[in-house]
mmCIF file of C-alpha atoms and ligand atoms in Angstrom:
data_model
loop_
_atom_site.group_PDB
_atom_site.id
_atom_site.type_symbol
_atom_site.label_atom_id
_atom_site.label_comp_id
_atom_site.label_asym_id
_atom_site.label_seq_id
_atom_site.Cartn_x
_atom_site.Cartn_y
_atom_site.Cartn_z
ATOM 1 C CA MET A 1 65.516 -0.094 212.505
ATOM 2 C CA LYS A 2 67.257 -1.181 209.317
ATOM 3 C CA ALA A 3 70.642 -1.298 211.080
ATOM 4 C CA LYS A 4 69.702 -3.693 213.874
ATOM 5 C CA MET A 5 71.467 -7.032 213.832
ATOM 6 C CA ILE A 6 69.120 -9.916 213.029
ATOM 7 C CA VAL A 7 70.286 -13.486 213.551
ATOM 8 C CA VAL A 8 68.715 -16.386 211.669
ATOM 9 C CA ALA A 9 69.730 -19.781 213.042
ATOM 10 C CA GLY A 10 69.094 -22.612 210.573
ATOM 11 C CA ALA A 11 69.457 -20.224 207.613
ATOM 12 C CA GLY A 12 70.668 -23.016 205.336
ATOM 13 C CA GLY A 13 67.379 -24.853 205.827
ATOM 14 C CA PHE A 14 64.004 -24.496 204.159
ATOM 15 C CA ILE A 15 62.225 -21.928 206.354
ATOM 16 C CA GLY A 16 65.402 -20.170 207.536
ATOM 17 C CA GLY A 17 66.526 -19.613 203.934
ATOM 18 C CA HIS A 18 63.188 -18.099 202.985
ATOM 19 C CA LEU A 19 63.262 -15.928 206.110
ATOM 20 C CA VAL A 20 66.672 -14.464 205.227
ATOM 21 C CA GLY A 21 65.385 -13.699 201.711
ATOM 22 C CA GLU A 22 62.291 -12.016 203.119
ATOM 23 C CA LEU A 23 64.316 -9.880 205.566
ATOM 24 C CA ILE A 24 66.569 -8.745 202.716
ATOM 25 C CA ARG A 25 63.539 -7.921 200.552
ATOM 26 C CA LYS A 26 62.249 -5.786 203.424
ATOM 27 C CA GLY A 27 65.478 -3.767 203.381
ATOM 28 C CA HIS A 28 67.407 -5.287 206.276
ATOM 29 C CA ARG A 29 71.129 -5.502 205.612
ATOM 30 C CA ASN A 30 72.518 -6.451 208.989
ATOM 31 C CA ILE A 31 71.658 -10.138 208.907
ATOM 32 C CA ARG A 32 73.734 -12.969 210.328
ATOM 33 C CA ALA A 33 72.722 -16.264 208.701
ATOM 34 C CA ILE A 34 73.997 -19.411 210.419
ATOM 35 C CA ASP A 35 73.773 -23.123 209.732
ATOM 36 C CA ILE A 36 75.795 -26.238 210.505
ATOM 37 C CA LYS A 37 75.752 -27.369 206.853
ATOM 38 C CA PRO A 38 78.492 -26.531 204.353
ATOM 39 C CA PHE A 39 77.445 -23.569 202.189
ATOM 40 C CA GLU A 40 76.959 -25.690 199.067
ATOM 41 C CA GLU A 41 74.167 -27.538 200.883
ATOM 42 C CA TRP A 42 72.212 -24.428 201.914
ATOM 43 C CA TYR A 43 68.930 -24.200 200.017
ATOM 44 C CA GLN A 44 69.388 -20.444 199.610
ATOM 45 C CA LEU A 45 72.520 -18.377 200.172
ATOM 46 C CA PHE A 46 72.309 -14.574 200.015
ATOM 47 C CA PRO A 47 75.519 -12.559 199.523
ATOM 48 C CA GLU A 48 73.805 -9.601 201.278
ATOM 49 C CA ALA A 49 73.867 -11.551 204.573
ATOM 50 C CA GLN A 50 76.821 -12.452 206.762
ATOM 51 C CA ASN A 51 76.822 -16.227 206.191
ATOM 52 C CA ILE A 52 78.412 -18.450 208.805
ATOM 53 C CA LYS A 53 78.856 -22.211 209.063
ATOM 54 C CA SER A 54 78.667 -23.107 212.735
ATOM 55 C CA ASP A 55 77.317 -25.832 215.020
ATOM 56 C CA LEU A 56 74.890 -24.055 217.340
ATOM 57 C CA LYS A 57 74.669 -26.927 219.797
ATOM 58 C CA GLY A 58 77.695 -25.400 221.558
ATOM 59 C CA LYS A 59 77.358 -22.475 223.941
ATOM 60 C CA SER A 60 80.379 -20.550 222.641
ATOM 61 C CA ALA A 61 79.113 -20.834 219.046
ATOM 62 C CA CYS A 62 75.794 -19.365 220.194
ATOM 63 C CA VAL A 63 77.548 -16.530 222.027
ATOM 64 C CA ARG A 64 79.445 -15.674 218.812
ATOM 65 C CA ALA A 65 76.233 -15.979 216.793
ATOM 66 C CA CYS A 66 74.286 -13.607 219.051
ATOM 67 C CA ARG A 67 76.928 -10.923 219.503
ATOM 68 C CA ASP A 68 75.266 -7.458 219.106
ATOM 69 C CA ALA A 69 72.020 -9.129 218.047
ATOM 70 C CA SER A 70 68.739 -7.417 218.619
ATOM 71 C CA GLU A 71 66.469 -10.083 217.089
ATOM 72 C CA ILE A 72 67.132 -13.810 216.972
ATOM 73 C CA TYR A 73 65.094 -16.336 215.008
ATOM 74 C CA ASN A 74 65.744 -19.954 215.943
ATOM 75 C CA LEU A 75 64.829 -22.156 212.986
ATOM 76 C CA ALA A 76 67.729 -24.579 213.515
ATOM 77 C CA ALA A 77 66.857 -28.160 214.392
ATOM 78 C CA ASP A 78 67.869 -31.666 213.412
ATOM 79 C CA MET A 79 64.597 -32.739 211.888
ATOM 80 C CA GLY A 80 62.680 -34.168 208.961
ATOM 81 C CA GLY A 81 59.394 -35.832 208.045
ATOM 82 C CA MET A 82 57.842 -38.783 209.920
ATOM 83 C CA GLY A 83 60.290 -41.234 208.358
ATOM 84 C CA PHE A 84 63.136 -39.316 209.998
ATOM 85 C CA ILE A 85 61.716 -38.292 213.362
ATOM 86 C CA GLU A 86 60.349 -41.742 214.224
ATOM 87 C CA LYS A 87 63.808 -43.275 213.724
ATOM 88 C CA ASN A 88 66.009 -40.499 215.157
ATOM 89 C CA LYS A 89 64.463 -39.567 218.486
ATOM 90 C CA ALA A 90 67.747 -38.911 220.306
ATOM 91 C CA LEU A 91 69.045 -36.737 217.475
ATOM 92 C CA CYS A 92 65.818 -34.738 217.456
ATOM 93 C CA MET A 93 66.001 -34.228 221.212
ATOM 94 C CA LEU A 94 69.591 -32.974 220.948
ATOM 95 C CA SER A 95 68.222 -29.850 219.260
ATOM 96 C CA VAL A 96 67.370 -28.790 222.809
ATOM 97 C CA LEU A 97 71.024 -27.760 223.056
ATOM 98 C CA ILE A 98 70.607 -25.288 220.205
ATOM 99 C CA ASN A 99 67.624 -23.508 221.706
ATOM 100 C CA THR A 100 68.932 -23.569 225.261
ATOM 101 C CA HIS A 101 72.323 -22.111 224.332
ATOM 102 C CA LEU A 102 70.774 -19.572 221.971
ATOM 103 C CA LEU A 103 68.476 -18.382 224.761
ATOM 104 C CA GLN A 104 71.402 -18.002 227.153
ATOM 105 C CA ALA A 105 73.444 -16.180 224.505
ATOM 106 C CA ALA A 106 70.471 -13.928 223.676
ATOM 107 C CA VAL A 107 70.202 -12.845 227.311
ATOM 108 C CA GLU A 108 73.958 -12.244 227.523
ATOM 109 C CA ALA A 109 73.810 -10.158 224.323
ATOM 110 C CA ASN A 110 70.886 -8.182 225.720
ATOM 111 C CA ALA A 111 68.822 -9.039 222.658
ATOM 112 C CA GLU A 112 65.333 -7.608 222.387
ATOM 113 C CA ARG A 113 63.363 -10.445 220.863
ATOM 114 C CA PHE A 114 63.709 -14.173 220.318
ATOM 115 C CA PHE A 115 61.580 -16.339 218.025
ATOM 116 C CA TYR A 116 61.287 -20.092 218.498
ATOM 117 C CA ALA A 117 59.906 -22.408 215.810
ATOM 118 C CA SER A 118 57.811 -24.987 217.631
ATOM 119 C CA SER A 119 55.581 -27.579 216.031
ATOM 120 C CA ALA A 120 52.137 -29.159 216.003
ATOM 121 C CA CYS A 121 54.020 -32.273 217.189
ATOM 122 C CA VAL A 122 53.722 -30.849 220.737
ATOM 123 C CA TYR A 123 50.020 -31.718 220.832
ATOM 124 C CA ASN A 124 48.674 -34.504 222.980
ATOM 125 C CA ALA A 125 48.508 -37.705 220.916
ATOM 126 C CA ASP A 126 45.121 -38.616 222.439
ATOM 127 C CA LYS A 127 43.595 -35.682 220.565
ATOM 128 C CA GLN A 128 44.831 -37.017 217.219
ATOM 129 C CA VAL A 129 43.627 -40.626 217.117
ATOM 130 C CA SER A 130 40.855 -40.134 214.568
ATOM 131 C CA GLU A 131 41.038 -39.050 210.938
ATOM 132 C CA ASP A 132 37.809 -37.223 211.639
ATOM 133 C CA VAL A 133 39.672 -34.488 213.481
ATOM 134 C CA VAL A 134 38.680 -31.768 215.852
ATOM 135 C CA ALA A 135 41.206 -29.012 215.056
ATOM 136 C CA LEU A 136 43.871 -28.567 217.732
ATOM 137 C CA ARG A 137 43.591 -25.562 220.009
ATOM 138 C CA GLU A 138 46.639 -24.189 221.785
ATOM 139 C CA GLU A 139 45.410 -25.539 225.125
ATOM 140 C CA ASP A 140 45.435 -29.108 223.737
ATOM 141 C CA ALA A 141 49.196 -29.384 224.338
ATOM 142 C CA TYR A 142 48.465 -30.161 227.998
ATOM 143 C CA PRO A 143 48.297 -32.554 229.732
ATOM 144 C CA ALA A 144 51.512 -33.345 227.893
ATOM 145 C CA MET A 145 51.749 -36.379 225.625
ATOM 146 C CA PRO A 146 53.544 -35.053 222.555
ATOM 147 C CA GLU A 147 55.188 -36.908 219.665
ATOM 148 C CA ASP A 148 57.962 -38.998 221.210
ATOM 149 C CA GLY A 149 61.430 -37.464 220.805
ATOM 150 C CA TYR A 150 60.892 -34.513 218.457
ATOM 151 C CA GLY A 151 57.656 -33.316 220.103
ATOM 152 C CA TRP A 152 59.037 -33.538 223.632
ATOM 153 C CA GLU A 153 62.014 -31.418 222.634
ATOM 154 C CA LYS A 154 59.689 -28.808 221.114
ATOM 155 C CA LEU A 155 57.441 -28.710 224.177
ATOM 156 C CA PHE A 156 60.387 -28.421 226.556
ATOM 157 C CA SER A 157 61.981 -25.667 224.463
ATOM 158 C CA GLU A 158 58.692 -23.740 224.331
ATOM 159 C CA ARG A 159 58.718 -23.812 228.105
ATOM 160 C CA MET A 160 62.335 -22.670 228.242
ATOM 161 C CA CYS A 161 61.320 -19.665 226.129
ATOM 162 C CA ARG A 162 58.517 -18.878 228.554
ATOM 163 C CA HIS A 163 60.778 -19.042 231.594
ATOM 164 C CA PHE A 164 63.533 -16.993 229.970
ATOM 165 C CA ARG A 165 60.890 -14.316 229.357
ATOM 166 C CA GLU A 166 59.560 -14.513 232.899
ATOM 167 C CA ASP A 167 62.922 -14.743 234.663
ATOM 168 C CA TYR A 168 65.247 -12.695 232.428
ATOM 169 C CA GLY A 169 62.903 -10.369 230.537
ATOM 170 C CA LEU A 170 63.859 -11.687 227.081
ATOM 171 C CA GLU A 171 60.855 -11.108 224.762
ATOM 172 C CA THR A 172 60.378 -14.650 223.502
ATOM 173 C CA ARG A 173 57.712 -15.519 220.924
ATOM 174 C CA VAL A 174 56.712 -19.042 219.919
ATOM 175 C CA ALA A 175 54.793 -20.316 216.893
ATOM 176 C CA ARG A 176 53.612 -23.901 216.495
ATOM 177 C CA PHE A 177 54.088 -24.580 212.788
ATOM 178 C CA HIS A 178 51.743 -27.085 211.136
ATOM 179 C CA ASN A 179 53.431 -28.802 208.125
ATOM 180 C CA VAL A 180 55.117 -26.087 206.103
ATOM 181 C CA TYR A 181 55.813 -26.716 202.407
ATOM 182 C CA GLY A 182 57.084 -24.855 199.367
ATOM 183 C CA PRO A 183 60.067 -24.517 197.013
ATOM 184 C CA HIS A 184 63.669 -24.616 198.284
ATOM 185 C CA GLY A 185 63.110 -27.359 200.843
ATOM 186 C CA THR A 186 64.000 -31.025 201.292
ATOM 187 C CA TRP A 187 62.427 -33.175 198.600
ATOM 188 C CA ASP A 188 64.449 -36.401 198.784
ATOM 189 C CA GLY A 189 67.090 -38.155 200.874
ATOM 190 C CA GLY A 190 64.899 -39.308 203.795
ATOM 191 C CA ARG A 191 64.126 -36.067 205.626
ATOM 192 C CA GLU A 192 61.451 -34.838 203.196
ATOM 193 C CA LYS A 193 57.840 -34.426 204.256
ATOM 194 C CA ALA A 194 54.673 -35.666 202.581
ATOM 195 C CA PRO A 195 54.004 -32.801 200.107
ATOM 196 C CA ALA A 196 57.541 -32.868 198.666
ATOM 197 C CA ALA A 197 57.758 -36.680 198.766
ATOM 198 C CA ILE A 198 54.468 -37.023 196.874
ATOM 199 C CA CYS A 199 55.549 -34.447 194.252
ATOM 200 C CA ARG A 200 58.819 -36.325 193.746
ATOM 201 C CA LYS A 201 57.135 -39.728 193.471
ATOM 202 C CA VAL A 202 54.512 -38.503 190.989
ATOM 203 C CA LEU A 203 57.138 -36.705 188.883
ATOM 204 C CA HIS A 204 59.339 -39.799 188.958
ATOM 205 C CA ALA A 205 56.442 -41.991 187.826
ATOM 206 C CA GLU A 206 55.711 -39.568 184.992
ATOM 207 C CA ALA A 207 59.367 -39.380 183.929
ATOM 208 C CA THR A 208 60.002 -43.139 183.977
ATOM 209 C CA GLY A 209 56.622 -44.207 182.596
ATOM 210 C CA ASN A 210 56.243 -46.582 185.565
ATOM 211 C CA HIS A 211 52.823 -45.285 186.618
ATOM 212 C CA GLU A 212 52.806 -46.553 190.201
ATOM 213 C CA ILE A 213 53.088 -44.861 193.579
ATOM 214 C CA GLU A 214 53.659 -46.145 197.108
ATOM 215 C CA ILE A 215 51.752 -44.251 199.789
ATOM 216 C CA TRP A 216 52.745 -44.455 203.468
ATOM 217 C CA GLY A 217 49.816 -45.751 205.536
ATOM 218 C CA ASP A 218 46.298 -46.210 204.174
ATOM 219 C CA GLY A 219 46.328 -42.606 202.953
ATOM 220 C CA LYS A 220 43.221 -41.780 204.991
ATOM 221 C CA GLN A 221 45.260 -39.866 207.583
ATOM 222 C CA THR A 222 44.298 -36.178 207.562
ATOM 223 C CA ARG A 223 46.587 -33.139 207.697
ATOM 224 C CA SER A 224 46.748 -29.456 206.878
ATOM 225 C CA PHE A 225 49.696 -27.907 205.035
ATOM 226 C CA MET A 226 50.833 -24.272 205.154
ATOM 227 C CA TYR A 227 52.548 -22.620 202.197
ATOM 228 C CA ILE A 228 55.861 -20.918 202.999
ATOM 229 C CA ASP A 229 54.599 -17.386 202.197
ATOM 230 C CA ASP A 230 51.930 -17.699 204.905
ATOM 231 C CA CYS A 231 54.562 -19.043 207.298
ATOM 232 C CA LEU A 232 56.823 -16.003 206.729
ATOM 233 C CA LYS A 233 53.947 -13.586 207.215
ATOM 234 C CA GLY A 234 52.987 -15.343 210.455
ATOM 235 C CA ILE A 235 56.560 -15.406 211.798
ATOM 236 C CA ASP A 236 56.870 -11.647 211.334
ATOM 237 C CA ALA A 237 53.451 -10.930 212.853
ATOM 238 C CA ILE A 238 54.005 -13.183 215.874
ATOM 239 C CA MET A 239 57.585 -12.004 216.476
ATOM 240 C CA HIS A 240 56.474 -8.377 216.622
ATOM 241 C CA SER A 241 53.252 -8.957 218.547
ATOM 242 C CA ASP A 242 52.495 -8.914 222.250
ATOM 243 C CA ILE A 243 51.313 -12.521 222.181
ATOM 244 C CA LEU A 244 53.209 -14.273 224.932
ATOM 245 C CA GLU A 245 51.883 -17.830 224.653
ATOM 246 C CA PRO A 246 52.663 -20.300 221.844
ATOM 247 C CA LEU A 247 50.332 -19.775 218.906
ATOM 248 C CA ASN A 248 49.249 -22.115 216.109
ATOM 249 C CA LEU A 249 50.679 -21.105 212.750
ATOM 250 C CA GLY A 250 49.094 -23.393 210.205
ATOM 251 C CA SER A 251 46.497 -23.707 207.500
ATOM 252 C CA ASN A 252 43.120 -25.171 208.417
ATOM 253 C CA GLU A 253 42.441 -26.536 204.940
ATOM 254 C CA LEU A 254 42.219 -30.215 205.775
ATOM 255 C CA THR A 255 43.079 -32.976 203.301
ATOM 256 C CA THR A 256 43.734 -36.691 203.400
ATOM 257 C CA ILE A 257 47.072 -37.951 202.093
ATOM 258 C CA ASN A 258 45.092 -39.727 199.333
ATOM 259 C CA GLY A 259 43.531 -36.335 198.530
ATOM 260 C CA LEU A 260 46.987 -34.785 198.322
ATOM 261 C CA VAL A 261 48.064 -37.505 195.867
ATOM 262 C CA ASP A 262 44.918 -36.797 193.764
ATOM 263 C CA MET A 263 45.883 -33.127 193.715
ATOM 264 C CA VAL A 264 49.483 -33.721 192.639
ATOM 265 C CA GLU A 265 48.394 -36.226 189.974
ATOM 266 C CA ASP A 266 46.078 -33.553 188.631
ATOM 267 C CA ILE A 267 48.798 -30.861 188.681
ATOM 268 C CA VAL A 268 51.290 -33.146 186.891
ATOM 269 C CA GLY A 269 48.656 -34.647 184.573
ATOM 270 C CA VAL A 270 49.054 -38.376 185.335
ATOM 271 C CA LYS A 271 46.979 -41.065 187.050
ATOM 272 C CA LEU A 272 48.916 -43.663 189.031
ATOM 273 C CA LYS A 273 48.269 -47.149 190.388
ATOM 274 C CA ARG A 274 48.505 -46.910 194.171
ATOM 275 C CA SER A 275 49.927 -49.291 196.723
ATOM 276 C CA HIS A 276 49.772 -48.623 200.450
ATOM 277 C CA ASN A 277 52.700 -49.449 202.723
ATOM 278 C CA LEU A 278 50.972 -50.052 206.039
ATOM 279 C CA ASP A 279 54.298 -50.633 207.851
ATOM 280 C CA ALA A 280 55.746 -47.228 206.929
ATOM 281 C CA PRO A 281 55.753 -44.400 209.497
ATOM 282 C CA LYS A 282 52.585 -42.387 209.099
ATOM 283 C CA GLY A 283 52.297 -40.285 212.270
ATOM 284 C CA VAL A 284 49.005 -39.482 213.965
ATOM 285 C CA ASN A 285 45.716 -40.309 212.238
ATOM 286 C CA GLY A 286 44.427 -36.773 212.032
ATOM 287 C CA ARG A 287 45.661 -33.253 212.695
ATOM 288 C CA ASN A 288 44.392 -29.776 211.873
ATOM 289 C CA SER A 289 45.089 -26.272 213.135
ATOM 290 C CA ASP A 290 42.413 -24.383 215.080
ATOM 291 C CA ASN A 291 42.986 -20.779 214.017
ATOM 292 C CA THR A 292 40.596 -19.058 216.400
ATOM 293 C CA LEU A 293 43.343 -17.507 218.525
ATOM 294 C CA ILE A 294 45.601 -16.277 215.705
ATOM 295 C CA GLN A 295 42.570 -14.777 213.982
ATOM 296 C CA GLU A 296 41.520 -13.085 217.202
ATOM 297 C CA TYR A 297 45.015 -11.751 218.039
ATOM 298 C CA LEU A 298 46.324 -10.853 214.586
ATOM 299 C CA GLY A 299 43.119 -10.496 212.534
ATOM 300 C CA TRP A 300 44.732 -12.876 210.061
ATOM 301 C CA ALA A 301 45.360 -16.583 209.529
ATOM 302 C CA PRO A 302 47.161 -18.551 206.803
ATOM 303 C CA GLY A 303 44.892 -18.737 203.771
ATOM 304 C CA ILE A 304 46.915 -19.692 200.672
ATOM 305 C CA ARG A 305 45.013 -22.529 198.969
ATOM 306 C CA LEU A 306 46.757 -25.897 199.021
ATOM 307 C CA ARG A 307 46.266 -26.328 195.283
ATOM 308 C CA ASP A 308 48.015 -23.005 194.532
ATOM 309 C CA GLY A 309 50.949 -23.735 196.842
ATOM 310 C CA MET A 310 51.332 -27.294 195.607
ATOM 311 C CA ALA A 311 51.429 -26.157 191.969
ATOM 312 C CA LYS A 312 54.392 -23.861 192.774
ATOM 313 C CA THR A 313 56.115 -26.514 194.882
ATOM 314 C CA CYS A 314 55.713 -29.166 192.205
ATOM 315 C CA ALA A 315 57.104 -26.820 189.546
ATOM 316 C CA TRP A 316 60.232 -26.221 191.661
ATOM 317 C CA ILE A 317 60.695 -29.937 192.434
ATOM 318 C CA ARG A 318 60.338 -30.687 188.711
ATOM 319 C CA GLU A 319 63.281 -28.356 187.986
ATOM 320 C CA GLU A 320 65.366 -29.966 190.741
ATOM 321 C CA TYR A 321 64.363 -33.458 189.631
ATOM 322 C CA GLU A 322 65.266 -32.811 186.019
ATOM 323 C CA GLN A 323 68.648 -31.396 187.018
ATOM 324 C CA ARG A 324 69.420 -34.404 189.178
ATOM 325 C CA GLN A 325 68.015 -36.843 186.681
ATOM 326 C CA ALA A 326 70.556 -35.502 184.242
ATOM 327 C CA ALA A 327 73.177 -36.500 186.819
ATOM 328 C CA SER A 328 71.305 -39.830 187.441
ATOM 329 C CA THR A 329 71.088 -39.387 191.209
ATOM 330 C CA VAL A 330 67.331 -39.318 191.773
ATOM 331 C CA ALA A 331 66.068 -41.639 194.485
ATOM 332 C CA ASN A 332 62.819 -43.431 193.747
HETATM 333 P P1 NAD B 401 65.262 -27.702 207.768
HETATM 334 O O1 NAD B 401 65.764 -29.040 208.181
HETATM 335 O O2 NAD B 401 65.135 -27.418 206.321
HETATM 336 O O3 NAD B 401 66.129 -26.560 208.447
HETATM 337 C C1 NAD B 401 66.733 -26.683 209.702
HETATM 338 C C2 NAD B 401 68.165 -26.250 209.557
HETATM 339 O O4 NAD B 401 68.795 -26.292 210.841
HETATM 340 C C3 NAD B 401 68.974 -27.173 208.642
HETATM 341 O O5 NAD B 401 69.517 -26.457 207.553
HETATM 342 C C4 NAD B 401 70.055 -27.723 209.550
HETATM 343 O O6 NAD B 401 71.308 -27.898 208.907
HETATM 344 C C5 NAD B 401 70.140 -26.660 210.622
HETATM 345 N N1 NAD B 401 70.761 -27.186 211.837
HETATM 346 C C6 NAD B 401 70.549 -28.397 212.413
HETATM 347 N N2 NAD B 401 71.357 -28.555 213.472
HETATM 348 C C7 NAD B 401 72.086 -27.418 213.562
HETATM 349 C C8 NAD B 401 73.107 -26.996 214.448
HETATM 350 N N3 NAD B 401 73.539 -27.796 215.429
HETATM 351 N N4 NAD B 401 73.668 -25.784 214.269
HETATM 352 C C9 NAD B 401 73.256 -24.976 213.243
HETATM 353 N N5 NAD B 401 72.294 -25.332 212.372
HETATM 354 C C10 NAD B 401 71.712 -26.536 212.532
HETATM 355 O O7 NAD B 401 63.840 -27.530 208.504
HETATM 356 P P2 NAD B 401 62.704 -26.429 208.296
HETATM 357 O O8 NAD B 401 61.558 -27.101 207.666
HETATM 358 O O9 NAD B 401 63.282 -25.213 207.703
HETATM 359 O O10 NAD B 401 62.325 -26.156 209.827
HETATM 360 C C11 NAD B 401 62.764 -25.012 210.541
HETATM 361 C C12 NAD B 401 62.222 -25.080 211.962
HETATM 362 O O11 NAD B 401 60.793 -25.165 211.934
HETATM 363 C C13 NAD B 401 62.709 -26.291 212.763
HETATM 364 O O12 NAD B 401 62.870 -25.936 214.104
HETATM 365 C C14 NAD B 401 61.543 -27.251 212.659
HETATM 366 O O13 NAD B 401 61.498 -28.158 213.735
HETATM 367 C C15 NAD B 401 60.358 -26.286 212.676
HETATM 368 N N6 NAD B 401 59.160 -26.869 212.074
HETATM 369 C C16 NAD B 401 59.118 -27.094 210.734
HETATM 370 C C17 NAD B 401 57.977 -27.653 210.173
HETATM 371 C C18 NAD B 401 57.884 -27.923 208.700
HETATM 372 O O14 NAD B 401 56.855 -28.431 208.258
HETATM 373 N N7 NAD B 401 58.879 -27.602 207.892
HETATM 374 C C19 NAD B 401 56.884 -27.987 210.989
HETATM 375 C C20 NAD B 401 56.978 -27.754 212.347
HETATM 376 C C21 NAD B 401 58.111 -27.171 212.879
#
């Protein structure tokens, strides 16, 4: 088991980097870690893995990536928070090339299992119009009206996984991640998501003494956020399960964005004057994960408290911020 070749696509990214680390901690040594970014931009780089810089949109790159592979985890995508996906719909949809070519290469390599990282953005927008949410069940993805661009790509790729399983016998598994956060992820530059962006803004306000914060939208929009350790546990459980349909992988601890700002202010120990940018991208009004199915199938669901995860995330962003501040490159 320890000798099987495991491929992690998107290993230079947030979740992919953590996944490689977790596989190594579990004793795997035959790991191929691939990302399009230059190595110095990978969030985590492990010398124990075979690290490769490659653009997985191309079929031949995917064939090389999957050679002798027995398990393939596809965490590669051109993505970011709402600010990025609302303005880069074509780019987001081009990630369909990565998953499609990886699936083809996986079949050609006779791989055993294939994991696809889908998203809560596949859910029908009509089910997410109120902040007073009813948590999303897996069946709520249809009839289809996902997030434009990014969500359509995810829904289509989920379906590709299903048909590759049905038609070619590749054991595909799909998880719909709901907002994953934690250390070693994007925290500035335009692709960051709300938890990291709020940590950075609060830390910046504390460091500069300018005790103000801009919040995207009215801050009443509701979300749940899953800490990376829960995400890794869920990926492993889903990948090695018999669950054939896409499954929610998210926390069901609901918060408003204003509530998340309160929490980070409390962790950092400051109180800020708030302004709300009502023209900024803010996504759907409300979204939560219904964890009935994952609980039923796996006897487990993500449970790390938001406050605990945010304290660790904030501590890591503080270190990064202070390093960059020393080089005077921190964006406000
Ligand atoms: P990330 O942006 O940190 O990582 C994705 C990685 O894929 C990046 O390092 C990027 O360079 C790489 N990549 C992009 N195009 C590539 C290509 N052509 N060839 C090779 N590598 C390429 O994102 P993440 O948060 O780690 O997300 C991982 C996966 O989980 C993605 O599929 C994402 O859509 C999905 N997801 C994430 C979240 C979340 O909250 N983080 C939520 C839902 C779904």
